[in-house]
Coordinates of C-alpha atoms and ligand atoms in Angstrom, one line a residue:
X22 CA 141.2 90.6 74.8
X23 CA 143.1 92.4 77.3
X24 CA 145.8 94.5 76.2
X25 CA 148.3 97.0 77.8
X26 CA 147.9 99.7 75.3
X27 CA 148.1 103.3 76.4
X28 CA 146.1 104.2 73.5
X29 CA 142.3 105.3 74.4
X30 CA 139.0 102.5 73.5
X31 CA 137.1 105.1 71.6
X32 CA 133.6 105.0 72.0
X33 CA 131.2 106.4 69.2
X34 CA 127.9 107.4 70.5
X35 CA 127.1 108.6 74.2
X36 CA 123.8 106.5 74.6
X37 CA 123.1 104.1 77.2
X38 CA 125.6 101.1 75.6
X39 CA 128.4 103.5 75.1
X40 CA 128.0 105.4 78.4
X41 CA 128.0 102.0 80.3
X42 CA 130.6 100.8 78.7
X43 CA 132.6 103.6 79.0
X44 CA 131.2 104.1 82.9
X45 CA 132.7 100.4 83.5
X46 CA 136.1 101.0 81.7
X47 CA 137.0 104.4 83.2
X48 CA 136.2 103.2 86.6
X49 CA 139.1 100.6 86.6
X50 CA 141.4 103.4 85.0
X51 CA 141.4 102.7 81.1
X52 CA 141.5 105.5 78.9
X53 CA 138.2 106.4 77.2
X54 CA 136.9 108.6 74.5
X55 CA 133.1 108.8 73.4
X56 CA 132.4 111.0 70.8
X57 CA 128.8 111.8 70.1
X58 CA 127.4 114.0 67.2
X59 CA 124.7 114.9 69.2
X60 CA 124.5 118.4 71.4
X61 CA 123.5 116.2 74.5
X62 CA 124.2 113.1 75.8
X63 CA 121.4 109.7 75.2
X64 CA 121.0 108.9 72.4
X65 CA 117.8 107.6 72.0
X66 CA 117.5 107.9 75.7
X67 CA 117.8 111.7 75.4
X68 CA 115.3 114.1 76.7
X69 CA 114.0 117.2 75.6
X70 CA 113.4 120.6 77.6
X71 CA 111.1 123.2 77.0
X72 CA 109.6 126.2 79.5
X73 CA 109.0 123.9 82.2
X74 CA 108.1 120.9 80.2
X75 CA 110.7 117.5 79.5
X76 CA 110.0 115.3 76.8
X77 CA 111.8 112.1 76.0
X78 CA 111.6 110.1 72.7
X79 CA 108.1 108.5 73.0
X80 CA 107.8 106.6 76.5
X81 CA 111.1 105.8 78.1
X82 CA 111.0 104.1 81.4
X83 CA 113.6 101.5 83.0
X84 CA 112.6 98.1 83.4
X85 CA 114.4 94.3 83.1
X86 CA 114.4 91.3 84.1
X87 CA 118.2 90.9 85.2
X88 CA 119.2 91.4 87.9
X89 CA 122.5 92.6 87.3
X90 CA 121.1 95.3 85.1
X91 CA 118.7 96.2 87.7
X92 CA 121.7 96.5 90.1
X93 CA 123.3 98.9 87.9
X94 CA 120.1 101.2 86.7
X95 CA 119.9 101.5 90.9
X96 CA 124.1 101.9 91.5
X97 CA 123.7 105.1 88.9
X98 CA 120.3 106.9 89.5
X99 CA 120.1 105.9 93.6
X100 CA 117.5 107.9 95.1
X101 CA 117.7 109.8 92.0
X102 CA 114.0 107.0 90.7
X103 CA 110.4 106.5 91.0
X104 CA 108.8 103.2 90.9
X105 CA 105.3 103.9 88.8
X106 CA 102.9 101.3 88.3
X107 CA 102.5 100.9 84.5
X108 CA 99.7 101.6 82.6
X109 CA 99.2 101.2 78.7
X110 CA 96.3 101.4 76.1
X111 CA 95.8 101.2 72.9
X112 CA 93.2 102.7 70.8
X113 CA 91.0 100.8 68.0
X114 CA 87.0 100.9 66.9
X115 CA 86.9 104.3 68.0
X116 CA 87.1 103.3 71.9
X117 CA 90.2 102.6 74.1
X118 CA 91.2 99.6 75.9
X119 CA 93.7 99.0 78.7
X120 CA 96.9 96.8 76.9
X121 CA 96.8 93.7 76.9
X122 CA 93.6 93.5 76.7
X123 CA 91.8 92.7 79.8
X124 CA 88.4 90.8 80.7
X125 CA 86.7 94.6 80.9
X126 CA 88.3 95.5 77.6
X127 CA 87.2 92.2 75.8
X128 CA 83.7 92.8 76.1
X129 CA 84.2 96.1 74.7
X130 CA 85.1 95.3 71.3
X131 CA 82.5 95.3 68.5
X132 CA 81.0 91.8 68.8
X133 CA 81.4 90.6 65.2
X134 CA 85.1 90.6 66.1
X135 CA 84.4 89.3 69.4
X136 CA 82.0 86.3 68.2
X137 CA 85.2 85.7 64.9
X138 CA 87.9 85.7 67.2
X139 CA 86.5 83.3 68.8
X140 CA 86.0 81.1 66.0
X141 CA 89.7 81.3 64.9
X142 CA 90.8 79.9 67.5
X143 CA 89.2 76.8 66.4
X144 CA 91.1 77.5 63.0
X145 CA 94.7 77.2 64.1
X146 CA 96.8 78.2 60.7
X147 CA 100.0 76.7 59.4
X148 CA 103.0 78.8 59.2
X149 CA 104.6 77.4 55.8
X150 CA 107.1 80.4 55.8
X151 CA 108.9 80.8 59.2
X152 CA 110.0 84.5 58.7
X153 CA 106.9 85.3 57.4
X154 CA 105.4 88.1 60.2
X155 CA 102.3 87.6 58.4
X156 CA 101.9 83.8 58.9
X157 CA 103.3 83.9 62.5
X158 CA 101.3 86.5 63.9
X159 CA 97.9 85.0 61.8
X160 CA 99.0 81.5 63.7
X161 CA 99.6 83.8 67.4
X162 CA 96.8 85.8 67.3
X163 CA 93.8 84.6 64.5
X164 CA 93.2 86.2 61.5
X165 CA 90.3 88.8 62.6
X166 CA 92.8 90.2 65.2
X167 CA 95.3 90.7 62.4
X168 CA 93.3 91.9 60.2
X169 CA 91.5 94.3 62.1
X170 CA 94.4 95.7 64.5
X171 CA 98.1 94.1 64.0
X172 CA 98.2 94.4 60.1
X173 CA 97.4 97.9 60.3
X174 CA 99.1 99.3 63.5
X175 CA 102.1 97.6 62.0
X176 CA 102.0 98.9 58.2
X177 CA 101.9 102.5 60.0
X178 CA 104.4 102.1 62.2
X179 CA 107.1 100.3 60.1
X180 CA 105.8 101.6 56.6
X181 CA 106.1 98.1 54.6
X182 CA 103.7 95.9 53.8
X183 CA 103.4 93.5 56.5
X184 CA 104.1 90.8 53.6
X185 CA 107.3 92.5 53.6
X186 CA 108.1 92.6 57.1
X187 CA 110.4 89.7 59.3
X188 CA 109.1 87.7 62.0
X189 CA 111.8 89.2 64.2
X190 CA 109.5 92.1 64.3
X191 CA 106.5 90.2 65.6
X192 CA 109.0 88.7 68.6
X193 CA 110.6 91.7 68.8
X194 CA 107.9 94.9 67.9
X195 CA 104.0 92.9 69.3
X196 CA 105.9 90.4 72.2
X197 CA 107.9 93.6 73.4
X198 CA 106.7 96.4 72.9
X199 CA 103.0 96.0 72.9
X200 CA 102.3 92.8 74.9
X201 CA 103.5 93.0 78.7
X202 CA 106.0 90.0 79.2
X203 CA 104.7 89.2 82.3
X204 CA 100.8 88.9 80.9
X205 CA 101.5 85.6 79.2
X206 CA 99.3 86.8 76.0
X207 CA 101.6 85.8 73.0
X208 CA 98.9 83.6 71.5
X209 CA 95.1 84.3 71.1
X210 CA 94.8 81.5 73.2
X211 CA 96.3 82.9 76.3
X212 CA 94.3 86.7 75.6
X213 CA 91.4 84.8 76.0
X214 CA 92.4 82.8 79.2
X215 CA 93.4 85.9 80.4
X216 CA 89.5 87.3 79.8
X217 CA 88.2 84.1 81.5
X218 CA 90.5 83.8 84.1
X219 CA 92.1 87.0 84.9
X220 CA 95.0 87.2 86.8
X221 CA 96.1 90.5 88.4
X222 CA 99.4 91.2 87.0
X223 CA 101.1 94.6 88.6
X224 CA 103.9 95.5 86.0
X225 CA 106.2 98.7 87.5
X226 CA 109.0 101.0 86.1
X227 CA 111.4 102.9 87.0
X228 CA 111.9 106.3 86.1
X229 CA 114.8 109.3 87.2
X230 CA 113.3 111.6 90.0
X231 CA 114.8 114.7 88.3
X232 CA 112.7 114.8 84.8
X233 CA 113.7 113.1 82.1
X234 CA 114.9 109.7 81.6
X235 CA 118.2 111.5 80.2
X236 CA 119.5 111.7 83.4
X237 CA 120.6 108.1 83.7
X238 CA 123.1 109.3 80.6
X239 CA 123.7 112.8 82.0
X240 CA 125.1 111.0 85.4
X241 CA 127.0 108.5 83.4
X242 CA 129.0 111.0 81.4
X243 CA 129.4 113.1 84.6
X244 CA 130.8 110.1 86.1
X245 CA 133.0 109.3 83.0
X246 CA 134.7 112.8 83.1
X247 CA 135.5 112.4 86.9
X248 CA 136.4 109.2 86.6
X249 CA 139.2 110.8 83.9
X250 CA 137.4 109.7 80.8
X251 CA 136.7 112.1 77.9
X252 CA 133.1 112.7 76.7
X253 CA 133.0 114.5 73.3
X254 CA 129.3 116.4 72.1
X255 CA 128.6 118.2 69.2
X256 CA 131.6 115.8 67.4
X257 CA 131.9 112.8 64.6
X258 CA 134.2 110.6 63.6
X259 CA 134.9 112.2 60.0
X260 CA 137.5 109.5 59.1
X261 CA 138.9 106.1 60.0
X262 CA 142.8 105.3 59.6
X263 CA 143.0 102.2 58.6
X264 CA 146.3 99.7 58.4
X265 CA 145.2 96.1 57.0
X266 CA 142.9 94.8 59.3
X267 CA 143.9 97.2 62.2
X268 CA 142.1 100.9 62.6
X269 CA 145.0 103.0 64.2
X270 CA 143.2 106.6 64.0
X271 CA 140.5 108.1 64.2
X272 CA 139.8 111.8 63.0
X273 CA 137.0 113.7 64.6
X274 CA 135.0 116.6 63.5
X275 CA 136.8 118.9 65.9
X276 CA 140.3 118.8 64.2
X277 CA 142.0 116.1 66.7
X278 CA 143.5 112.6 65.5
X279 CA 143.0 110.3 68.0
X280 CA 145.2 107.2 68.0
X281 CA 142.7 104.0 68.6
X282 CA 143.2 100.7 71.0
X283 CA 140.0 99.5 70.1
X284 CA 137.2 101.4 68.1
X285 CA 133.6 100.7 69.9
X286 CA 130.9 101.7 67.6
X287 CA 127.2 102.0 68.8
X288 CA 126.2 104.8 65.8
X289 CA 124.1 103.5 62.8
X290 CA 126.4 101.3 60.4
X291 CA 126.1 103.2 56.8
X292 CA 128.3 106.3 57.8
X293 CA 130.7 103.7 59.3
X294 CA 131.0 101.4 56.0
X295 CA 131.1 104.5 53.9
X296 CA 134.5 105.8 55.9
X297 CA 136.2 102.4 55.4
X298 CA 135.0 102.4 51.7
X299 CA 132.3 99.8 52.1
X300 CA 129.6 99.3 49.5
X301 CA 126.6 100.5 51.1
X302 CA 124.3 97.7 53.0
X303 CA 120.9 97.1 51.9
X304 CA 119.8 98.2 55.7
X305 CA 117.2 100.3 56.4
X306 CA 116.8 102.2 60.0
X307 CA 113.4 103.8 60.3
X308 CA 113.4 107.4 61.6
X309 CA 110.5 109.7 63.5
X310 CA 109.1 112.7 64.1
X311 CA 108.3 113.5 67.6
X312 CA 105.2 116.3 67.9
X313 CA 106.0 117.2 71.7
X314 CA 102.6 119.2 72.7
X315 CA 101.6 121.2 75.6
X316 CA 98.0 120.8 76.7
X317 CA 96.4 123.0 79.1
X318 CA 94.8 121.0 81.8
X319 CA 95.3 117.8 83.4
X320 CA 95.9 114.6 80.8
X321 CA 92.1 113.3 80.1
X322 CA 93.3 109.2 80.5
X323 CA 95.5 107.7 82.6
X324 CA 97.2 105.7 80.1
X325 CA 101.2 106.7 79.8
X326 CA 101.4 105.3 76.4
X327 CA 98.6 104.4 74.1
X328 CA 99.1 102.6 70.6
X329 CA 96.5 104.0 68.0
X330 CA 95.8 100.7 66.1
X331 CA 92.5 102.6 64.6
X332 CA 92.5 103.4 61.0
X333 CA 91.1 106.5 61.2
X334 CA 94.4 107.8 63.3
X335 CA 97.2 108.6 61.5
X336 CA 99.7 109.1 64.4
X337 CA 101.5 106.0 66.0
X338 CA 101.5 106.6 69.5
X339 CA 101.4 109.2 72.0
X340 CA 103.0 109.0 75.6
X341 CA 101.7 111.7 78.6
X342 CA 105.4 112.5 80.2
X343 CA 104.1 114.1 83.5
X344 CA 102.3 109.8 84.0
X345 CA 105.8 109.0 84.2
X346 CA 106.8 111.8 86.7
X347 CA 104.8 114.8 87.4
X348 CA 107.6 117.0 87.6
X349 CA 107.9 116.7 83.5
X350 CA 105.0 119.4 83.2
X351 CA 104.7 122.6 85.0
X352 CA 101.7 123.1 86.8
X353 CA 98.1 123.3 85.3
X354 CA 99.3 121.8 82.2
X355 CA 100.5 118.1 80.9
X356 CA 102.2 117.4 77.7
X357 CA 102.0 114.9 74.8
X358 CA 104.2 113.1 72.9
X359 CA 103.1 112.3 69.2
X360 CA 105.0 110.2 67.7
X361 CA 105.0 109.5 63.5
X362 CA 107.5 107.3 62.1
X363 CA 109.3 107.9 58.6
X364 CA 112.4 107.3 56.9
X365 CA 115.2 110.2 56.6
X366 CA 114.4 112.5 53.1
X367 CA 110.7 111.6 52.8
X368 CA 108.0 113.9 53.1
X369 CA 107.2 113.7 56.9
X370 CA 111.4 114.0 57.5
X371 CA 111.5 117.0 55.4
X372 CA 108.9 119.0 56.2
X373 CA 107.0 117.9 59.6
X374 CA 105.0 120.9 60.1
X375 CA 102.7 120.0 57.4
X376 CA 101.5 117.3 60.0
X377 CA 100.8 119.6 62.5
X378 CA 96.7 119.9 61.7
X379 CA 96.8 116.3 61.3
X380 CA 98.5 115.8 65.1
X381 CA 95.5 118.2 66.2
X382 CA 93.1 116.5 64.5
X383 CA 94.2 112.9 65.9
X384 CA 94.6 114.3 69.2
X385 CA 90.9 115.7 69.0
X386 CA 89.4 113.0 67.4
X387 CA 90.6 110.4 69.8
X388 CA 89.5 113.1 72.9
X389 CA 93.4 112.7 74.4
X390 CA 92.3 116.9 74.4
X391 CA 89.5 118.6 75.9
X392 CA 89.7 120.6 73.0
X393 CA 92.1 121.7 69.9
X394 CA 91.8 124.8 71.9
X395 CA 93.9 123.6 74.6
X396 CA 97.0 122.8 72.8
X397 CA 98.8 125.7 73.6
X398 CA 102.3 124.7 71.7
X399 CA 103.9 121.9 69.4
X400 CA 107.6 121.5 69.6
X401 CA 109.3 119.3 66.8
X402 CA 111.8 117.2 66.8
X403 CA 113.7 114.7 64.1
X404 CA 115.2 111.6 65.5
X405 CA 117.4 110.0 63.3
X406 CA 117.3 105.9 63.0
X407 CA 115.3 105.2 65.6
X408 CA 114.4 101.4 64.2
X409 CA 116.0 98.8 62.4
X410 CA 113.7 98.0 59.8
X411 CA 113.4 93.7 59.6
X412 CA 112.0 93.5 55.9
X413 CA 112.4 89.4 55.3
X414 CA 115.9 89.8 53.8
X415 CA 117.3 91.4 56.4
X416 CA 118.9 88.6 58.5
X417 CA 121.3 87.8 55.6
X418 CA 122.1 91.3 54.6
X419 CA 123.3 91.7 58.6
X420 CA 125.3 88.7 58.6
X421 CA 126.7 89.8 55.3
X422 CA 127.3 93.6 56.9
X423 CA 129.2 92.0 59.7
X424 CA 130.8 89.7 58.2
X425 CA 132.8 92.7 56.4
X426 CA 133.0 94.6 59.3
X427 CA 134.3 91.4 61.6
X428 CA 137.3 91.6 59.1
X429 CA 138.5 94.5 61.4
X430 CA 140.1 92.8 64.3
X431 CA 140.1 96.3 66.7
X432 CA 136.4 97.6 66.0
X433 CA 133.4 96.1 67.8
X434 CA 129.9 97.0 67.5
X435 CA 127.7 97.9 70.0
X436 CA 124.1 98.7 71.2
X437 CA 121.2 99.0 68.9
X438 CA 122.2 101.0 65.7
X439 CA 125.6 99.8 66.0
X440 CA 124.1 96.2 65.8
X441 CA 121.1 96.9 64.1
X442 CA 118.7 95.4 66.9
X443 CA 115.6 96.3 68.2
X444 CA 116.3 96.6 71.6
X445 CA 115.5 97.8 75.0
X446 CA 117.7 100.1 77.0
X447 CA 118.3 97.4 79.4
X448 CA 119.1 95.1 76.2
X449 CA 121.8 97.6 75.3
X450 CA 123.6 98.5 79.1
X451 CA 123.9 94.1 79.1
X452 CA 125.5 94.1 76.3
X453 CA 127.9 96.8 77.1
X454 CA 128.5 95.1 80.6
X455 CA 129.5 92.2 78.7
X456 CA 131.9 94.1 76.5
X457 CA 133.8 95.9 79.3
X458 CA 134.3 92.3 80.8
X459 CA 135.9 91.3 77.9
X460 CA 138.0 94.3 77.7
X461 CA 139.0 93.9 80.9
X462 CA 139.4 90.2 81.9
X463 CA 139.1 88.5 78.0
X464 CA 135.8 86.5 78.6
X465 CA 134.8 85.4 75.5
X466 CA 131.6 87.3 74.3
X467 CA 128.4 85.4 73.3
X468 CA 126.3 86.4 70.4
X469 CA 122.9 89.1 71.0
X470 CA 120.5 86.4 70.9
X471 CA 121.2 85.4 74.3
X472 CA 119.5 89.1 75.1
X473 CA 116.8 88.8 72.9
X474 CA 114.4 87.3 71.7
X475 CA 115.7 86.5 68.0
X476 CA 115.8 82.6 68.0
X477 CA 112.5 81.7 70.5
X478 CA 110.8 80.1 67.7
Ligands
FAD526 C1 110.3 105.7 70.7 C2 111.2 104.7 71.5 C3 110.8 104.3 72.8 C4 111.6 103.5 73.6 N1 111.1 103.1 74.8 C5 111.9 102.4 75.6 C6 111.6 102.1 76.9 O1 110.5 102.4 77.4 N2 112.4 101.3 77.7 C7 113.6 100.9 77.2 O2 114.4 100.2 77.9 N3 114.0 101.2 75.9 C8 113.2 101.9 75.1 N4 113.6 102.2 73.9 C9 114.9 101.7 73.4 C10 116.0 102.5 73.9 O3 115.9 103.8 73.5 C11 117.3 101.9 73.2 O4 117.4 100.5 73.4 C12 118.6 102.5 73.8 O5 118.4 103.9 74.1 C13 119.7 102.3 72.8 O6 120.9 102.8 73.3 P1 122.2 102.6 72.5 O7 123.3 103.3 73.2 O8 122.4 101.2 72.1 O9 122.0 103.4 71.1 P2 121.6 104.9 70.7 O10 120.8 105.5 71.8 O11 121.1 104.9 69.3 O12 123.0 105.6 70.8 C14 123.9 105.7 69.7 C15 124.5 107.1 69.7 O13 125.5 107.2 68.7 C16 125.5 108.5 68.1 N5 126.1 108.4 66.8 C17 125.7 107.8 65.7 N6 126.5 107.9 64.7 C18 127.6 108.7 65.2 C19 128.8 109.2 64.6 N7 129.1 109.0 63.3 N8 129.6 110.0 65.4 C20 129.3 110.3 66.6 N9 128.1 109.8 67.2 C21 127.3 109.0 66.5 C22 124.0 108.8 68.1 O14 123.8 110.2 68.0 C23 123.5 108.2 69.4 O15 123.6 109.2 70.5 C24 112.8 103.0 73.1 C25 113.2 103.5 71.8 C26 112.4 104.3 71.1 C27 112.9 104.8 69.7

């Protein structure tokens, strides 16, 4: 609703949803806080620098569908972008294969699960339990393809058992993220038209110009500030003053009280229950370890990202930052971005350089390296709540979360943590366009699942 309150709309978290929205805000004049615990600006959109060499968190790279988003990503960065052709693998029998498979990559695999994939398609399975990822992506894809690449890529990456595990993941985690939505290939069916009949599909991106994808955040902030807005690093929200069903302050980390119009939160949820004396949800984000390596020597594939599906590989996924721009490695050398999921206190979390043989083993064994010889460094980096974990109850723990949280009439979530949503970056600046609309003009808001994916079954 729009109000005429001098008080500021704070903002928690300076990623891409709380930078948009409070880009949009500041621009017509409203007063804006963000407050980010973070050093830098991003989020999960922040990069990393080291002696010549930017890493972001696993591949970033700007891409939608709308058009209106598409308008804004150009309004920000202007010349400031690249438009690369994209170019995925994945990696499975010891081989790789461009992603999604094409009708060179078919032929490639081993011909026992050639000659069975085949046969289930003459097999189509019934999905008794809707949410079951298991049944839904047997029914999509056949159950040799499951078995032999899904089931296992996903059980690494999410750390469930897959029996565990949501079909929001499947529509979410394989549609998304590892099947291009402009290859129709979200049924075995429609891989193996694609083999028979292939269709050239030419997928771009965009990417900053100056490395790293952070500086779509860094010019948003820089715009906030001029614009008159406030943009707090290094700073949390330690407490929430709450009167009834209003929050009226907010205490940050760096001694101010800041009175509050409206309280926008895009952080994850637990700290947020815990300050308003919530019992904790049963939600679970999934966090990572990024193994940011510098190779000597040109990158040995062309693939920017590559999914290690192959049981022998213990890492997730790697992504070759100077394939997105060549200006994120110096000279002579490319870097790698290894990326190993965990969860926040477990072994990985606590002590990641334990995995460091095993990152130059993977990267070895799978020849992304000449040789261990050539990986010259391995920067770490812990990234907190990088997933929302969709185990099969998780769709009524959420609506039970915010259902408590809705009994606040000033706070709104936003973004990805703050909605627990596995999103895209474009997902997350729609959403915040959206909200600063409302702010502004009182449009009614309309649920997530009109960005995503959640209800397409
Ligand atoms: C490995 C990986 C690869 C990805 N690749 C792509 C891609 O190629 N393209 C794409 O479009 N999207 C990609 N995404 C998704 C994209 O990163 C997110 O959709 C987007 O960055 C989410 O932005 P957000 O602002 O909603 O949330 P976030 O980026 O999570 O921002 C929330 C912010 O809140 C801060 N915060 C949390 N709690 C507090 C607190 N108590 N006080 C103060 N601050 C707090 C956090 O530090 C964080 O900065 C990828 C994500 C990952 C993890």
């Amino acid at each position: 609703m729009p109000n005429n309150s001098t008080a500021p709309i704070v903002i928690v978290g300076a990623g891409v949803a709380g930078l948009t929205l409070g880009h949009l805000l500041s621009k017509t004049g409203k007063p804006v806080i963000i407050v980010e615990q973070e050093a830098k600006v991003g989020g999960l959109a922040r990069s990393f620098r080291y002696n010549g060499f930017t890493f972001d968190i696993g591949p970033h790279r700007f891409h939608t569908d709308d058009q209106q988003v598409m308008n804004f990503i150009l309004e920000i960065l202007k010349d400031n972008h690249l438009v690369i052709p994209r170019k995925s693998g994945v990696y499975m029998f010891g081989k790789y294969f461009d992603w999604p498979l094409g009708s060179s990559s078919l032929f490639k695999l081993p011909l026992k699960v050639m000659v069975k994939s085949f046969f289930d398609l003459l097999r189509k399975s019934q999905v008794k339990n809707p949410d079951s990822f298991t049944e839904h992506t047997i029914s999509q894809y056949g159950d040799t393809l499951y078995r032999t690449f899904f089931k296992h890529y996903t059980e690494k990456f999410i750390r469930i058992p897959c029996e565990d595990v949501h079909t929001d993941w499947a529509l979410a985690g394989i549609n998304r993220a590892v099947i291009d939505k402009r290859v129709k290939a979200d049924t075995l069916f429609d891989l193996i038209k694609g083999v028979l009949l292939p269709k050239r599909v030419d997928t771009v991106f965009i990417y900053p110009r100056q490395p790293g994808v952070d500086n779509f955040c860094r010019i948003l902030a820089d715009n906030i500030r001029q614009q008159g807005g406030i943009v707090h690093t290094d700073t949390r929200v330690k407490k929430v003053v709450q009167d009834g069903t209003a929050i009226n302050e907010v205490e940050l980390s760096n001694g101010e009280s800041v009175e509050v119009d409206k309280l926008i939160w895009s952080g994850e949820i637990h700290s947020l229950a815990g300050m308003l004396g919530l019992e904790p949800f049963p939600l679970r984000y999934l966090s990572m370890v990024c193994y940011n390596t510098a190779v000597r020597g040109e990158p040995t594939r062309d693939y920017q990202w590559i999914y290690y599906g192959d049981r022998s590989i213990t890492i997730n996924r790697i992504s070759v930052p100077c394939l997105f721009n060549p200006a994120n490695a110096p000279e002579g050398y490319s870097g790698v971005n290894v990326e190993i999921t965990c969860f926040e206190g477990d072994e990985i979390w606590e002590r990641p350089e334990n995995m460091i043989p095993v990152v130059r083993k993977d990267l070895n064994a799978s020849k992304l390296v000449r040789s261990e010889d050539d990986i010259e460094e391995i920067w770490i980096e812990r990234i907190r709540n990088t997933y929302p974990i969709y185990d099969l109850p998780y769709r009524q723990n959420l609506s039970k979360a915010m259902s408590e949280l809705s009994k606040l009439e000033n706070l709104m979530l936003l973004g990805r943590c703050g909605t627990f949503w596995y999103n895209n970056m474009d997902h997350s600046m729609k959403m915040a366009m959206d909200y600063a609309e409302h702010l502004l003009t009182g449009k009614e808001l309309q649920g997530k699942e009109k960005y995503f994916a959640i209800n397409q079954r």
